[in-house]
mmCIF file of C-alpha atoms in Angstrom:
data_model
loop_
_atom_site.group_PDB
_atom_site.id
_atom_site.type_symbol
_atom_site.label_atom_id
_atom_site.label_comp_id
_atom_site.label_asym_id
_atom_site.label_seq_id
_atom_site.Cartn_x
_atom_site.Cartn_y
_atom_site.Cartn_z
ATOM 1 C CA MET A 1 -36.401 -37.585 49.592
ATOM 2 C CA ILE A 2 -38.697 -40.431 49.830
ATOM 3 C CA LEU A 3 -38.811 -42.406 46.769
ATOM 4 C CA VAL A 4 -42.083 -44.948 46.388
ATOM 5 C CA LEU A 5 -42.076 -47.864 43.815
ATOM 6 C CA ARG A 6 -45.591 -48.467 42.665
ATOM 7 C CA ALA A 7 -44.763 -48.917 38.872
ATOM 8 C CA LEU A 8 -48.488 -50.540 37.858
ATOM 9 C CA GLY A 9 -51.832 -49.167 36.864
ATOM 10 C CA VAL A 10 -55.053 -47.118 37.588
ATOM 11 C CA GLY A 11 -56.573 -49.125 40.186
ATOM 12 C CA ASP A 12 -52.999 -50.156 42.059
ATOM 13 C CA LEU A 13 -52.382 -46.480 42.692
ATOM 14 C CA ALA A 14 -55.952 -45.731 43.541
ATOM 15 C CA THR A 15 -55.277 -48.510 46.522
ATOM 16 C CA ALA A 16 -52.194 -46.849 47.407
ATOM 17 C CA VAL A 17 -53.540 -43.600 48.209
ATOM 18 C CA PRO A 18 -53.645 -43.823 51.966
ATOM 19 C CA ALA A 19 -50.110 -44.664 51.980
ATOM 20 C CA LEU A 20 -48.660 -41.823 50.078
ATOM 21 C CA ARG A 21 -50.836 -39.853 52.253
ATOM 22 C CA GLY A 22 -49.296 -41.147 54.986
ATOM 23 C CA LEU A 23 -45.811 -40.695 53.749
ATOM 24 C CA ARG A 24 -46.605 -37.303 53.189
ATOM 25 C CA ALA A 25 -48.148 -36.683 56.530
ATOM 26 C CA ALA A 26 -44.924 -38.189 57.846
ATOM 27 C CA PHE A 27 -42.418 -36.569 55.899
ATOM 28 C CA PRO A 28 -43.429 -32.950 55.324
ATOM 29 C CA GLU A 29 -40.128 -31.627 55.066
ATOM 30 C CA HIS A 30 -38.918 -34.430 52.223
ATOM 31 C CA THR A 31 -40.027 -34.422 48.295
ATOM 32 C CA LEU A 32 -42.119 -37.293 47.910
ATOM 33 C CA THR A 33 -41.001 -38.807 44.457
ATOM 34 C CA VAL A 34 -43.516 -41.588 42.965
ATOM 35 C CA ALA A 35 -42.145 -44.357 40.146
ATOM 36 C CA ALA A 36 -44.717 -45.204 38.290
ATOM 37 C CA PRO A 37 -45.407 -45.318 34.093
ATOM 38 C CA ASP A 38 -44.972 -41.541 32.747
ATOM 39 C CA TRP A 39 -48.991 -41.704 31.256
ATOM 40 C CA LEU A 40 -49.761 -42.565 34.857
ATOM 41 C CA THR A 41 -48.352 -38.929 35.869
ATOM 42 C CA PRO A 42 -51.918 -36.834 35.499
ATOM 43 C CA LEU A 43 -53.455 -39.471 37.802
ATOM 44 C CA VAL A 44 -50.857 -38.919 40.215
ATOM 45 C CA GLU A 45 -51.230 -35.189 40.211
ATOM 46 C CA LEU A 46 -54.901 -36.236 41.420
ATOM 47 C CA VAL A 47 -53.614 -37.377 44.828
ATOM 48 C CA GLY A 48 -52.248 -33.856 45.633
ATOM 49 C CA ASP A 49 -49.600 -35.535 47.815
ATOM 50 C CA VAL A 50 -46.509 -36.403 46.026
ATOM 51 C CA ASP A 51 -43.894 -33.883 44.433
ATOM 52 C CA ASN A 52 -42.796 -35.597 41.651
ATOM 53 C CA VAL A 53 -43.063 -38.662 39.271
ATOM 54 C CA VAL A 54 -40.383 -40.775 37.849
ATOM 55 C CA PRO A 55 -41.266 -42.532 34.994
ATOM 56 C CA THR A 56 -40.705 -46.169 34.874
ATOM 57 C CA ASP A 57 -42.582 -49.336 34.058
ATOM 58 C CA GLY A 58 -43.426 -52.770 36.075
ATOM 59 C CA LEU A 59 -39.624 -54.008 37.215
ATOM 60 C CA ASP A 60 -37.871 -52.014 34.867
ATOM 61 C CA PRO A 61 -34.589 -50.488 36.678
ATOM 62 C CA VAL A 62 -35.829 -46.605 37.693
ATOM 63 C CA ASP A 63 -33.778 -44.195 35.867
ATOM 64 C CA TRP A 64 -32.390 -42.482 39.029
ATOM 65 C CA ALA A 65 -29.461 -40.127 39.198
ATOM 66 C CA GLY A 66 -30.590 -37.643 42.310
ATOM 67 C CA PRO A 67 -29.082 -38.014 45.930
ATOM 68 C CA ALA A 68 -29.694 -41.516 47.419
ATOM 69 C CA PRO A 69 -33.391 -41.263 48.920
ATOM 70 C CA TYR A 70 -33.434 -40.975 52.231
ATOM 71 C CA TRP A 71 -36.741 -43.627 52.749
ATOM 72 C CA ALA A 72 -37.028 -46.130 49.373
ATOM 73 C CA VAL A 73 -40.423 -47.819 49.735
ATOM 74 C CA ASN A 74 -41.863 -50.842 48.060
ATOM 75 C CA LEU A 75 -45.717 -50.727 47.392
ATOM 76 C CA HIS A 76 -44.929 -52.646 44.413
ATOM 77 C CA GLY A 77 -44.868 -55.829 45.455
ATOM 78 C CA ARG A 78 -43.133 -58.326 47.921
ATOM 79 C CA GLY A 79 -39.757 -58.694 46.105
ATOM 80 C CA PRO A 80 -37.244 -59.806 45.366
ATOM 81 C CA GLN A 81 -37.154 -58.007 41.685
ATOM 82 C CA SER A 82 -38.964 -54.937 43.609
ATOM 83 C CA HIS A 83 -36.928 -54.695 46.363
ATOM 84 C CA ARG A 84 -33.126 -55.382 44.121
ATOM 85 C CA LEU A 85 -34.712 -52.138 42.233
ATOM 86 C CA LEU A 86 -35.333 -50.011 45.406
ATOM 87 C CA ALA A 87 -31.994 -50.631 46.935
ATOM 88 C CA ALA A 88 -29.861 -50.055 43.564
ATOM 89 C CA ALA A 89 -30.594 -46.467 44.305
ATOM 90 C CA ASP A 90 -29.159 -46.679 47.760
ATOM 91 C CA PRO A 91 -31.364 -45.536 50.167
ATOM 92 C CA GLU A 92 -30.597 -44.633 53.542
ATOM 93 C CA ARG A 93 -33.622 -47.195 54.538
ATOM 94 C CA LEU A 94 -35.158 -49.787 52.286
ATOM 95 C CA CYS A 95 -39.089 -49.934 53.951
ATOM 96 C CA GLY A 96 -40.695 -53.495 52.287
ATOM 97 C CA TYR A 97 -41.726 -56.438 53.100
ATOM 98 C CA HIS A 98 -39.854 -58.964 54.540
ATOM 99 C CA CYS A 99 -37.994 -60.781 51.644
ATOM 100 C CA ALA A 100 -35.138 -62.778 52.583
ATOM 101 C CA GLU A 101 -34.300 -64.061 49.041
ATOM 102 C CA ALA A 102 -33.685 -59.926 48.493
ATOM 103 C CA GLY A 103 -31.414 -60.021 51.476
ATOM 104 C CA HIS A 104 -34.205 -57.760 53.286
ATOM 105 C CA HIS A 105 -34.712 -59.207 56.530
ATOM 106 C CA ASP A 106 -36.968 -55.954 58.112
ATOM 107 C CA GLY A 107 -40.222 -55.351 57.610
ATOM 108 C CA PRO A 108 -43.438 -57.418 58.695
ATOM 109 C CA ALA A 109 -44.263 -60.883 57.057
ATOM 110 C CA TRP A 110 -46.504 -60.240 53.751
ATOM 111 C CA ARG A 111 -49.749 -61.594 54.063
ATOM 112 C CA ALA A 112 -51.973 -63.478 50.963
ATOM 113 C CA GLU A 113 -55.170 -62.824 52.294
ATOM 114 C CA GLU A 114 -55.570 -59.095 52.768
ATOM 115 C CA HIS A 115 -57.045 -56.047 51.044
ATOM 116 C CA GLU A 116 -54.804 -54.317 48.842
ATOM 117 C CA VAL A 117 -55.558 -50.886 50.209
ATOM 118 C CA ARG A 118 -54.791 -52.418 54.081
ATOM 119 C CA ARG A 119 -51.754 -54.129 52.885
ATOM 120 C CA TRP A 120 -49.647 -50.918 52.168
ATOM 121 C CA CYS A 121 -51.016 -49.394 55.149
ATOM 122 C CA ARG A 122 -49.693 -51.993 57.158
ATOM 123 C CA LEU A 123 -46.245 -52.389 55.730
ATOM 124 C CA LEU A 124 -46.045 -48.116 56.835
ATOM 125 C CA SER A 125 -47.434 -48.702 60.418
ATOM 126 C CA TRP A 126 -44.936 -51.146 60.842
ATOM 127 C CA TYR A 127 -42.298 -48.673 60.026
ATOM 128 C CA GLY A 128 -44.208 -46.016 62.203
ATOM 129 C CA VAL A 129 -45.762 -44.407 59.482
ATOM 130 C CA GLU A 130 -49.645 -44.257 60.253
ATOM 131 C CA CYS A 131 -52.025 -44.255 57.120
ATOM 132 C CA ASP A 132 -56.010 -43.917 57.083
ATOM 133 C CA PRO A 133 -57.348 -46.773 55.125
ATOM 134 C CA ASP A 134 -60.443 -44.793 53.784
ATOM 135 C CA ASP A 135 -58.246 -41.663 52.774
ATOM 136 C CA LEU A 136 -59.006 -42.663 49.231
ATOM 137 C CA ASP A 137 -60.575 -39.610 47.277
ATOM 138 C CA LEU A 138 -58.626 -37.850 44.503
ATOM 139 C CA HIS A 139 -59.080 -34.437 43.945
ATOM 140 C CA ARG A 140 -61.755 -33.649 41.176
ATOM 141 C CA PRO A 141 -61.192 -32.779 37.939
ATOM 142 C CA ALA A 142 -63.234 -30.185 36.100
ATOM 143 C CA PRO A 143 -65.800 -31.437 33.520
ATOM 144 C CA ARG A 144 -64.984 -29.136 30.754
ATOM 145 C CA ARG A 145 -65.613 -30.992 27.595
ATOM 146 C CA VAL A 146 -66.853 -34.550 29.140
ATOM 147 C CA PRO A 147 -70.404 -35.206 29.313
ATOM 148 C CA VAL A 148 -71.925 -34.673 33.357
ATOM 149 C CA GLY A 149 -74.822 -36.846 35.059
ATOM 150 C CA VAL A 150 -74.193 -39.849 32.913
ATOM 151 C CA THR A 151 -74.417 -43.540 33.835
ATOM 152 C CA VAL A 152 -71.059 -45.183 33.007
ATOM 153 C CA VAL A 153 -70.822 -49.105 31.527
ATOM 154 C CA HIS A 154 -66.974 -49.799 31.558
ATOM 155 C CA PRO A 155 -67.383 -53.448 29.722
ATOM 156 C CA GLY A 156 -63.377 -54.074 29.834
ATOM 157 C CA GLY A 157 -60.506 -55.336 32.243
ATOM 158 C CA LYS A 158 -57.467 -57.049 32.001
ATOM 159 C CA GLY A 159 -58.127 -60.140 30.514
ATOM 160 C CA THR A 160 -61.394 -62.053 29.315
ATOM 161 C CA ALA A 161 -61.870 -64.202 33.157
ATOM 162 C CA ARG A 162 -62.543 -60.415 33.986
ATOM 163 C CA ARG A 163 -65.013 -59.357 31.494
ATOM 164 C CA TRP A 164 -68.750 -59.908 31.654
ATOM 165 C CA SER A 165 -70.456 -60.935 28.413
ATOM 166 C CA ALA A 166 -70.537 -57.905 25.542
ATOM 167 C CA ALA A 167 -74.468 -59.159 25.636
ATOM 168 C CA ARG A 168 -74.816 -58.871 28.820
ATOM 169 C CA PHE A 169 -73.562 -55.563 28.924
ATOM 170 C CA GLY A 170 -75.324 -54.356 26.091
ATOM 171 C CA THR A 171 -78.409 -55.716 27.933
ATOM 172 C CA LEU A 172 -77.893 -54.062 30.869
ATOM 173 C CA ALA A 173 -77.130 -50.432 28.907
ATOM 174 C CA ARG A 174 -80.121 -50.883 27.269
ATOM 175 C CA GLU A 175 -82.621 -51.593 30.329
ATOM 176 C CA LEU A 176 -80.686 -48.375 31.792
ATOM 177 C CA THR A 177 -81.074 -46.316 28.963
ATOM 178 C CA ARG A 178 -85.287 -47.611 29.078
ATOM 179 C CA ALA A 179 -85.435 -46.169 32.611
ATOM 180 C CA GLY A 180 -84.159 -42.796 32.048
ATOM 181 C CA HIS A 181 -80.270 -43.110 32.313
ATOM 182 C CA ARG A 182 -77.827 -41.174 29.910
ATOM 183 C CA VAL A 183 -75.460 -44.164 29.560
ATOM 184 C CA VAL A 184 -71.846 -43.792 28.168
ATOM 185 C CA VAL A 185 -69.501 -46.399 27.517
ATOM 186 C CA THR A 186 -65.912 -46.328 28.359
ATOM 187 C CA GLY A 187 -62.758 -48.347 27.820
ATOM 188 C CA SER A 188 -59.210 -48.492 26.492
ATOM 189 C CA PRO A 189 -58.041 -47.679 22.783
ATOM 190 C CA ASP A 190 -57.786 -51.338 22.855
ATOM 191 C CA GLU A 191 -61.110 -51.863 23.789
ATOM 192 C CA ARG A 192 -62.738 -49.775 20.880
ATOM 193 C CA ASP A 193 -64.316 -52.813 19.478
ATOM 194 C CA LEU A 194 -65.873 -54.272 22.299
ATOM 195 C CA THR A 195 -67.315 -50.833 23.714
ATOM 196 C CA GLU A 196 -68.886 -50.516 20.172
ATOM 197 C CA ARG A 197 -70.027 -54.327 20.315
ATOM 198 C CA VAL A 198 -71.823 -52.922 23.673
ATOM 199 C CA ALA A 199 -73.118 -50.134 22.311
ATOM 200 C CA SER A 200 -74.934 -51.667 19.134
ATOM 201 C CA SER A 201 -76.306 -54.272 20.985
ATOM 202 C CA ALA A 202 -78.039 -51.666 23.596
ATOM 203 C CA GLY A 203 -78.821 -49.467 20.666
ATOM 204 C CA LEU A 204 -76.825 -46.983 21.681
ATOM 205 C CA PRO A 205 -75.328 -44.085 19.134
ATOM 206 C CA ALA A 206 -71.613 -43.966 18.313
ATOM 207 C CA THR A 207 -71.721 -40.683 20.267
ATOM 208 C CA ALA A 208 -72.438 -42.809 23.419
ATOM 209 C CA VAL A 209 -68.843 -44.538 23.044
ATOM 210 C CA LEU A 210 -66.093 -42.991 25.140
ATOM 211 C CA ALA A 211 -63.520 -45.772 24.187
ATOM 212 C CA GLY A 212 -59.833 -44.136 23.116
ATOM 213 C CA ARG A 213 -61.375 -40.650 22.809
ATOM 214 C CA LEU A 214 -60.522 -39.751 26.893
ATOM 215 C CA THR A 215 -57.585 -38.297 28.219
ATOM 216 C CA LEU A 216 -56.798 -40.084 31.710
ATOM 217 C CA VAL A 217 -57.910 -36.823 33.704
ATOM 218 C CA GLU A 218 -61.120 -36.541 31.393
ATOM 219 C CA LEU A 219 -61.807 -40.347 32.041
ATOM 220 C CA ALA A 220 -61.769 -39.142 35.661
ATOM 221 C CA ALA A 221 -64.032 -36.297 35.500
ATOM 222 C CA VAL A 222 -66.422 -38.201 33.249
ATOM 223 C CA VAL A 223 -66.729 -40.535 36.753
ATOM 224 C CA ALA A 224 -66.342 -37.844 39.006
ATOM 225 C CA HIS A 225 -69.302 -36.340 37.524
ATOM 226 C CA ALA A 226 -71.214 -39.100 36.906
ATOM 227 C CA ARG A 227 -74.342 -40.307 38.113
ATOM 228 C CA LEU A 228 -73.439 -43.765 38.294
ATOM 229 C CA VAL A 229 -70.555 -46.789 36.983
ATOM 230 C CA LEU A 230 -71.003 -49.841 36.175
ATOM 231 C CA SER A 231 -67.805 -52.025 35.752
ATOM 232 C CA THR A 232 -65.867 -55.299 36.240
ATOM 233 C CA ASP A 233 -62.536 -55.280 38.422
ATOM 234 C CA THR A 234 -60.543 -52.552 36.725
ATOM 235 C CA GLY A 235 -59.232 -49.128 36.904
ATOM 236 C CA VAL A 236 -62.208 -47.614 36.705
ATOM 237 C CA ALA A 237 -64.145 -49.657 39.570
ATOM 238 C CA HIS A 238 -61.433 -47.732 41.968
ATOM 239 C CA LEU A 239 -61.772 -44.239 40.128
ATOM 240 C CA ALA A 240 -65.574 -44.343 41.630
ATOM 241 C CA THR A 241 -64.557 -45.103 44.668
ATOM 242 C CA ALA A 242 -61.927 -42.308 45.019
ATOM 243 C CA TYR A 243 -65.055 -39.816 43.772
ATOM 244 C CA ARG A 244 -67.811 -41.647 45.973
ATOM 245 C CA THR A 245 -69.703 -42.177 42.591
ATOM 246 C CA PRO A 246 -72.337 -44.725 43.419
ATOM 247 C CA SER A 247 -71.372 -48.340 41.485
ATOM 248 C CA VAL A 248 -71.687 -51.796 40.834
ATOM 249 C CA VAL A 249 -68.434 -53.868 40.358
ATOM 250 C CA LEU A 250 -68.191 -57.228 38.775
ATOM 251 C CA PHE A 251 -65.770 -59.521 40.129
ATOM 252 C CA GLY A 252 -65.041 -62.548 38.438
ATOM 253 C CA PRO A 253 -61.250 -64.406 39.908
ATOM 254 C CA ILE A 254 -59.998 -61.867 42.209
ATOM 255 C CA ARG A 255 -62.705 -61.617 45.351
ATOM 256 C CA PRO A 256 -63.994 -58.064 46.513
ATOM 257 C CA GLN A 257 -62.457 -59.097 50.064
ATOM 258 C CA LEU A 258 -59.081 -58.271 48.341
ATOM 259 C CA TRP A 259 -59.737 -55.535 45.587
ATOM 260 C CA GLY A 260 -63.246 -54.204 46.442
ATOM 261 C CA PRO A 261 -64.720 -50.852 47.533
ATOM 262 C CA PRO A 262 -64.634 -50.382 50.825
ATOM 263 C CA PRO A 263 -67.842 -52.704 52.632
ATOM 264 C CA ASP A 264 -68.743 -49.735 54.941
ATOM 265 C CA ARG A 265 -69.915 -47.671 51.949
ATOM 266 C CA PRO A 266 -73.561 -48.815 50.755
ATOM 267 C CA TRP A 267 -73.064 -46.970 47.723
ATOM 268 C CA HIS A 268 -70.714 -49.281 45.979
ATOM 269 C CA ARG A 269 -71.959 -53.037 45.827
ATOM 270 C CA ALA A 270 -69.340 -55.724 44.541
ATOM 271 C CA LEU A 271 -71.038 -58.281 42.976
ATOM 272 C CA HIS A 272 -69.236 -62.257 43.244
ATOM 273 C CA ARG A 273 -69.659 -65.604 43.008
ATOM 274 C CA ALA A 274 -67.689 -67.931 44.910
ATOM 275 C CA ALA A 275 -67.922 -70.538 41.271
ATOM 276 C CA GLY A 276 -64.052 -71.490 40.632
ATOM 277 C CA PHE A 277 -62.428 -69.310 42.869
ATOM 278 C CA THR A 278 -58.698 -69.311 42.309
ATOM 279 C CA GLY A 279 -57.635 -66.903 45.269
ATOM 280 C CA ALA A 280 -55.601 -63.812 44.594
ATOM 281 C CA ARG A 281 -54.023 -64.816 41.717
ATOM 282 C CA GLU A 282 -55.142 -65.171 37.941
ATOM 283 C CA PRO A 283 -56.589 -68.363 36.736
ATOM 284 C CA ALA A 284 -54.226 -69.965 34.202
ATOM 285 C CA ASP A 285 -56.595 -70.041 31.490
ATOM 286 C CA ARG A 286 -57.062 -66.286 30.889
ATOM 287 C CA SER A 287 -58.882 -66.211 27.521
ATOM 288 C CA ARG A 288 -62.489 -67.798 29.511
ATOM 289 C CA ILE A 289 -64.880 -65.568 31.567
ATOM 290 C CA HIS A 290 -64.726 -66.800 35.272
ATOM 291 C CA PRO A 291 -67.551 -68.745 36.114
ATOM 292 C CA GLY A 292 -68.460 -66.961 39.407
ATOM 293 C CA LEU A 293 -68.516 -63.778 37.143
ATOM 294 C CA ALA A 294 -71.001 -65.791 34.645
ATOM 295 C CA ALA A 295 -73.616 -66.376 37.090
ATOM 296 C CA ILE A 296 -74.308 -62.520 37.634
ATOM 297 C CA GLY A 297 -77.361 -61.882 35.738
ATOM 298 C CA VAL A 298 -78.518 -59.014 34.274
ATOM 299 C CA ASP A 299 -81.533 -58.455 36.653
ATOM 300 C CA GLU A 300 -78.815 -58.552 40.113
ATOM 301 C CA VAL A 301 -77.032 -55.908 38.418
ATOM 302 C CA LEU A 302 -80.004 -53.606 37.842
ATOM 303 C CA ALA A 303 -81.212 -54.603 40.946
ATOM 304 C CA ALA A 304 -78.076 -53.411 42.892
ATOM 305 C CA ALA A 305 -77.820 -50.422 40.607
ATOM 306 C CA ASP A 306 -80.911 -48.951 41.626
ATOM 307 C CA GLU A 307 -79.950 -49.699 45.519
ATOM 308 C CA VAL A 308 -76.662 -47.845 45.282
ATOM 309 C CA GLU A 309 -77.885 -44.892 43.490
ATOM 310 C CA ARG A 310 -80.648 -44.824 46.083
ATOM 311 C CA VAL A 311 -78.442 -44.741 49.352
ATOM 312 C CA GLY A 312 -75.723 -42.370 47.387
ATOM 313 C CA ARG A 313 -77.841 -39.480 46.857
ATOM 314 C CA GLY A 314 -76.010 -36.583 48.512
ATOM 315 C CA ARG A 315 -73.172 -39.045 49.972
ATOM 316 C CA ARG A 316 -70.414 -37.826 47.582
ATOM 317 C CA ALA A 317 -68.411 -35.012 49.347
ATOM 318 C CA VAL A 318 -65.006 -34.999 47.791
ATOM 319 C CA ALA A 319 -62.559 -32.637 47.562
ATOM 320 C CA ALA A 320 -62.974 -29.890 44.758
#
C-alpha cells in the first residue's frame, strides 16, 4: 500500500494530481491511499486513480490501523511535522523532502521558488517515479441539476488579501451580463454574504447566487460545463484548469509562477501586479487587500476574459 499525505484544500489536491497519477503508474499492484480531509473525498474520486481516502485534517494524526505502508509519501509539506506524522505509520520507505529536523536525510532539497505542481513531480522523480506535470485533468461530472454554459464569478478566497473588492466583482458581473453572459456567483457557505453583495451590485437575481447551495461535485460540474470562470487565486481556479474551462485568475500576495495555471495554455490568464509582493508566504495582515491585486482594473479583466474565451473555443478535451 502507498500512503500519501495531502491534507489541505481543493487547489492543493488539484496541484497534486500529476504526482498521484505518477504513483499509480509506478505501483499498479499497490493500493493507493490518500490522507486528506473527509470533505475532499468526492474530489479525490474525480482524480480516478486513488483507491481509498483516510480522513485527516492538516497535521492531525492519521488514524491508521492497517498494515504498515510500503511507501509513505509526503505531498503535504517540507516537514518536520508532516514527515513525523507519516513516519508514525512505520512505512518501509518515507518519501519526502530532505529535513534534518525530522531525521529525514533522504530526498531532494526544498526550493521555495517552485511551482506547486512541479514541486511534487520533482520530489517523486528523485525517488524514481516519473510524473507528467501537464496531467492535470479531472474526470468531468455530469451536470444533472446544475446550470451549464454559465460564466462563473467567484469573489471569495482564503483571506481578504487574496480578494478583489466586492464592488469591482459586481461591476465585472454586470458588464459580463450586458455582453450576453449568464453569470452565476459561487462561493462557500461562509461567503454567502459576500456573494450576495456582488450579485446585488451587479443587478443579478437571487437565483444567480450559488454560494452554499452546491456540493463539491456540483461545483466541479458547474466549472466543468461553464463558459468562463473569473476568480481569485483559490480552488475554483484550479478546477477551471482541470477542466480546461477558459479562465481569468486574479493574483495578489502569491505569484502565478508559484500557483497559477500552466503558462502554455492561453485559454487561462493569470493577472498579477508585483506591488508589495511578499514572496510565497501570506502577508502579515491578511485583513487588507493586496496592493497588487487592487491595481488590477475591471477593464483589464474584461479584456482578458474576451481573449481567453476566444482562444479557448474547441480546446477542452477532458475525460468524460
